[in-house]
Short mmCIF file of C-alpha atoms in Angstrom, two decimals:
data_model
loop_
_atom_site.label_atom_id
_atom_site.label_comp_id
_atom_site.label_asym_id
_atom_site.label_seq_id
_atom_site.Cartn_x
_atom_site.Cartn_y
_atom_site.Cartn_z
CA GLU L 1 -10.43 6.76 17.58
CA THR L 2 -11.80 4.21 15.07
CA GLY L 3 -9.58 2.81 12.32
CA VAL L 4 -10.36 2.28 8.66
CA THR L 5 -13.15 -0.26 8.21
CA GLN L 6 -14.15 -1.96 4.97
CA SER L 7 -17.24 -3.92 4.02
CA PRO L 8 -17.88 -6.58 3.04
CA THR L 9 -14.81 -8.66 3.92
CA HIS L 10 -15.47 -11.24 1.17
CA LEU L 11 -17.59 -11.18 -1.92
CA ILE L 12 -18.29 -13.55 -4.77
CA LYS L 13 -19.63 -12.23 -8.05
CA THR L 14 -19.99 -13.55 -11.62
CA ARG L 15 -18.56 -12.01 -14.71
CA GLY L 16 -20.53 -9.08 -16.01
CA GLN L 17 -22.03 -8.13 -12.70
CA GLN L 18 -21.50 -4.91 -10.78
CA VAL L 19 -20.08 -4.55 -7.29
CA THR L 20 -19.92 -1.77 -4.61
CA LEU L 21 -17.33 -1.86 -1.86
CA ARG L 22 -17.47 0.45 1.09
CA CYS L 23 -14.88 2.15 3.28
CA SER L 24 -15.12 4.23 6.43
CA SER L 25 -12.09 6.39 6.92
CA GLN L 26 -10.21 6.84 10.13
CA SER L 27 -11.62 9.61 12.36
CA GLY L 28 -10.37 13.00 11.32
CA HIS L 29 -9.06 11.86 7.87
CA ASN L 30 -10.34 13.61 4.77
CA THR L 31 -8.61 11.61 2.05
CA VAL L 32 -9.38 8.12 0.87
CA SER L 33 -7.34 6.09 -1.60
CA TRP L 34 -8.29 2.75 -3.14
CA TYR L 35 -5.83 0.05 -4.14
CA GLN L 36 -6.18 -3.29 -5.88
CA GLN L 37 -3.84 -6.11 -4.80
CA ALA L 38 -3.68 -9.16 -7.00
CA LEU L 39 -2.24 -12.39 -5.56
CA GLY L 40 1.54 -12.20 -5.19
CA GLN L 41 1.73 -8.57 -6.14
CA GLY L 42 1.93 -5.28 -4.41
CA PRO L 43 -1.13 -2.91 -4.24
CA GLN L 44 -1.92 -0.94 -7.38
CA PHE L 45 -3.33 2.60 -7.03
CA ILE L 46 -6.89 2.89 -8.40
CA PHE L 47 -7.80 6.47 -7.37
CA GLN L 48 -7.87 8.97 -4.55
CA TYR L 49 -10.64 11.22 -3.21
CA TYR L 50 -10.03 14.44 -1.26
CA ARG L 51 -13.01 16.35 0.14
CA GLU L 52 -15.42 14.49 -2.18
CA GLU L 53 -13.48 15.11 -5.37
CA GLU L 54 -11.33 12.62 -7.28
CA ASN L 55 -7.81 14.12 -7.28
CA GLY L 56 -5.73 11.31 -8.70
CA ARG L 57 -6.26 8.19 -10.74
CA GLY L 58 -4.14 5.17 -11.65
CA ASN L 59 -4.24 3.10 -14.82
CA PHE L 60 -7.66 1.63 -14.37
CA PRO L 61 -10.51 1.75 -16.92
CA PRO L 62 -13.60 3.94 -16.39
CA ARG L 63 -15.70 0.99 -15.18
CA PHE L 64 -13.84 1.53 -11.91
CA SER L 65 -15.55 4.50 -10.27
CA GLY L 66 -15.85 5.97 -6.84
CA LEU L 67 -17.50 8.33 -4.52
CA GLN L 68 -16.63 10.13 -1.33
CA PHE L 69 -19.33 11.31 0.99
CA PRO L 70 -19.45 14.42 3.29
CA ASN L 71 -18.40 12.28 6.24
CA TYR L 72 -15.38 11.20 4.14
CA SER L 73 -16.47 7.61 3.81
CA SER L 74 -16.11 6.20 0.38
CA GLU L 75 -17.40 3.68 -2.14
CA LEU L 76 -15.61 1.87 -4.98
CA ASN L 77 -17.86 0.68 -7.81
CA VAL L 78 -16.89 -1.76 -10.46
CA ASN L 79 -19.11 -2.37 -13.44
CA ALA L 80 -19.01 -5.24 -15.95
CA LEU L 81 -16.83 -7.40 -13.77
CA GLU L 82 -14.09 -9.38 -15.43
CA LEU L 83 -12.28 -12.45 -14.15
CA ASP L 84 -9.07 -10.41 -13.75
CA ASP L 85 -10.90 -8.18 -11.27
CA SER L 86 -10.52 -10.89 -8.69
CA ALA L 87 -8.26 -9.36 -6.04
CA LEU L 88 -8.01 -7.83 -2.59
CA TYR L 89 -9.31 -4.24 -2.65
CA LEU L 90 -7.74 -2.07 -0.07
CA CYS L 91 -8.94 1.28 1.17
CA ALA L 92 -6.61 3.73 2.88
CA SER L 93 -7.29 6.96 4.59
CA SER L 94 -5.05 9.91 5.41
CA LEU L 95 -5.02 13.56 6.26
CA GLY L 96 -4.03 14.43 2.71
CA GLY L 97 -0.73 15.88 1.55
CA VAL L 98 1.93 14.14 -0.45
CA ASN L 99 3.89 12.73 2.45
CA GLU L 100 1.05 11.76 4.78
CA LYS L 101 1.19 8.13 5.74
CA LEU L 102 -1.75 5.94 4.77
CA PHE L 103 -3.77 3.90 7.16
CA PHE L 104 -5.24 0.84 5.56
CA GLY L 105 -8.33 -1.21 6.17
CA SER L 106 -8.22 -5.03 6.09
CA GLY L 107 -9.58 -5.11 2.57
CA THR L 108 -12.35 -6.75 0.64
CA GLN L 109 -11.52 -10.01 -1.09
CA LEU L 110 -13.44 -10.08 -4.36
CA SER L 111 -13.76 -13.27 -6.37
CA VAL L 112 -15.21 -13.10 -9.92
CA LEU L 113 -16.39 -16.39 -11.27
CA ASP F 1 7.15 -1.99 -16.31
CA GLN F 2 7.94 -2.41 -12.62
CA GLN F 3 9.13 0.85 -11.21
CA VAL F 4 9.70 -0.59 -7.76
CA LYS F 5 11.24 -4.04 -7.44
CA GLN F 6 11.74 -6.33 -4.47
CA ASN F 7 13.71 -9.12 -5.93
CA SER F 8 13.54 -11.45 -2.93
CA PRO F 9 10.09 -13.05 -2.57
CA SER F 10 11.07 -14.48 0.81
CA LEU F 11 13.83 -14.22 3.48
CA SER F 12 14.45 -16.41 6.45
CA VAL F 13 16.40 -14.98 9.46
CA GLN F 14 17.29 -16.36 12.82
CA GLU F 15 15.67 -14.59 15.83
CA GLY F 16 18.08 -11.96 17.29
CA ARG F 17 19.98 -11.53 14.02
CA ILE F 18 19.70 -8.67 11.57
CA SER F 19 17.13 -8.77 8.78
CA ILE F 20 17.92 -6.84 5.64
CA LEU F 21 15.19 -6.29 3.02
CA ASN F 22 16.11 -4.71 -0.24
CA CYS F 23 14.21 -2.58 -2.82
CA ASP F 24 15.29 -1.15 -6.16
CA TYR F 25 13.56 1.51 -8.15
CA THR F 26 13.88 2.89 -11.66
CA ASN F 27 12.02 6.30 -11.59
CA SER F 28 14.36 9.12 -10.71
CA MET F 29 11.31 11.29 -9.93
CA PHE F 30 10.62 9.30 -6.80
CA ASP F 31 11.48 11.41 -3.81
CA TYR F 32 9.66 9.74 -0.92
CA PHE F 33 9.96 6.11 0.10
CA LEU F 34 7.95 4.07 2.61
CA TRP F 35 7.99 0.59 4.05
CA TYR F 36 4.81 -1.17 5.08
CA LYS F 37 4.36 -4.44 6.89
CA LYS F 38 1.41 -6.75 6.26
CA TYR F 39 0.11 -9.64 8.32
CA PRO F 40 -2.29 -12.15 6.81
CA ALA F 41 -5.92 -10.97 6.69
CA GLU F 42 -4.90 -7.42 7.68
CA GLY F 43 -4.23 -4.32 5.68
CA PRO F 44 -0.64 -2.97 5.37
CA THR F 45 0.69 -1.02 8.33
CA PHE F 46 3.08 1.85 7.92
CA LEU F 47 6.55 1.09 9.35
CA ILE F 48 9.03 3.75 8.40
CA SER F 49 9.69 6.33 5.65
CA ILE F 50 12.53 8.36 4.16
CA SER F 51 12.70 11.45 2.06
CA SER F 52 15.16 11.63 -0.85
CA ILE F 53 16.98 14.43 0.91
CA LYS F 54 18.23 11.93 3.47
CA ASP F 55 20.18 8.76 3.29
CA LYS F 56 19.15 7.24 6.53
CA ASN F 57 16.17 7.20 8.91
CA GLU F 58 15.96 5.29 12.11
CA ASP F 59 13.04 4.33 14.35
CA GLY F 60 13.87 1.96 17.16
CA ARG F 61 14.82 -1.40 15.75
CA PHE F 62 14.04 -0.28 12.17
CA THR F 63 16.43 1.73 9.93
CA VAL F 64 15.94 2.55 6.29
CA PHE F 65 18.94 3.39 4.10
CA LEU F 66 18.57 5.19 0.76
CA ASN F 67 21.26 5.18 -1.96
CA LYS F 68 19.99 7.58 -4.64
CA SER F 69 22.78 7.06 -7.06
CA ALA F 70 22.13 3.27 -7.03
CA LYS F 71 18.33 3.80 -6.80
CA HIS F 72 18.33 1.34 -3.98
CA LEU F 73 16.89 1.35 -0.49
CA SER F 74 17.05 -1.17 2.26
CA LEU F 75 15.32 -1.88 5.56
CA HIS F 76 17.31 -3.19 8.48
CA ILE F 77 15.61 -4.77 11.42
CA VAL F 78 17.88 -5.31 14.43
CA PRO F 79 17.40 -7.48 16.38
CA SER F 80 14.80 -9.58 14.56
CA GLN F 81 11.90 -10.79 16.65
CA PRO F 82 9.17 -13.49 15.95
CA GLY F 83 6.50 -10.75 15.59
CA ASP F 84 8.43 -9.32 12.67
CA SER F 85 7.43 -12.31 10.52
CA ALA F 86 5.22 -10.68 7.87
CA VAL F 87 5.27 -9.48 4.24
CA TYR F 88 7.22 -6.25 3.83
CA PHE F 89 6.36 -3.88 1.02
CA CYS F 90 8.47 -1.06 -0.28
CA ALA F 91 6.61 1.84 -1.84
CA ALA F 92 7.55 5.06 -3.53
CA ARG F 93 5.96 8.33 -4.44
CA ALA F 94 6.90 11.21 -6.75
CA ASP F 95 6.13 14.65 -5.36
CA SER F 96 3.88 15.56 -8.27
CA ASN F 97 1.71 12.53 -7.82
CA TYR F 98 -0.15 11.26 -4.79
CA GLN F 99 -0.19 7.65 -5.69
CA LEU F 100 2.14 5.11 -4.16
CA ILE F 101 3.96 2.68 -6.41
CA TRP F 102 4.49 -0.63 -4.63
CA GLY F 103 6.91 -3.49 -4.93
CA ALA F 104 5.64 -7.07 -4.83
CA GLY F 105 6.70 -7.61 -1.24
CA THR F 106 9.15 -9.82 0.59
CA LYS F 107 7.94 -12.44 3.01
CA LEU F 108 10.14 -12.33 6.12
CA ILE F 109 10.23 -15.42 8.34
CA ILE F 110 11.95 -15.17 11.70
CA LYS F 111 13.06 -18.55 12.93
CA PRO F 112 13.25 -19.22 16.72
#
């Protein structure tokens, strides 16, 4: 059984650029959530995908978008990068359901210069 | 507006003693609470959870207590071990919403 994997582990971009982060969910999991964790803070919910459909979104602007593929892997896309987008981006997978525990990847550290 | 607060950024405890990590919340709609542990360069790992219909849940050395009237929960680790040194996050969820709301974390340091 493979765990949640994220790529790349680190990324440096400049303001205004676009970025795509990738996540492979744990085997058998059909739900993927994305979180942003700024330095010294807890993770903040960006959105969740269940069976290829977005089924929940946090307080993030539309330039944060995502996809989930038939194999349940997922992408997070961020357009028009801003300095404040610098953070650790965490992907978590689960079997779905409100009280299912989340399994997290190690994250992608994004730096926007 | 922080709905989940962990007021202690760090906590230092002697090995073998009890570690108590605290968490307060403001949203009365929260009905499920979780604790996660995070080591450097790793993602958070689920530790223990509690539903609002309970006031205590135990799993080995870890016990979570929930006081709904005070909107307060705590995580007790007994006895504390060096491997417990990590950042601990409290998170909460309302049944109508799938997202987790997280506290800022408490860094636990276990001293030998």
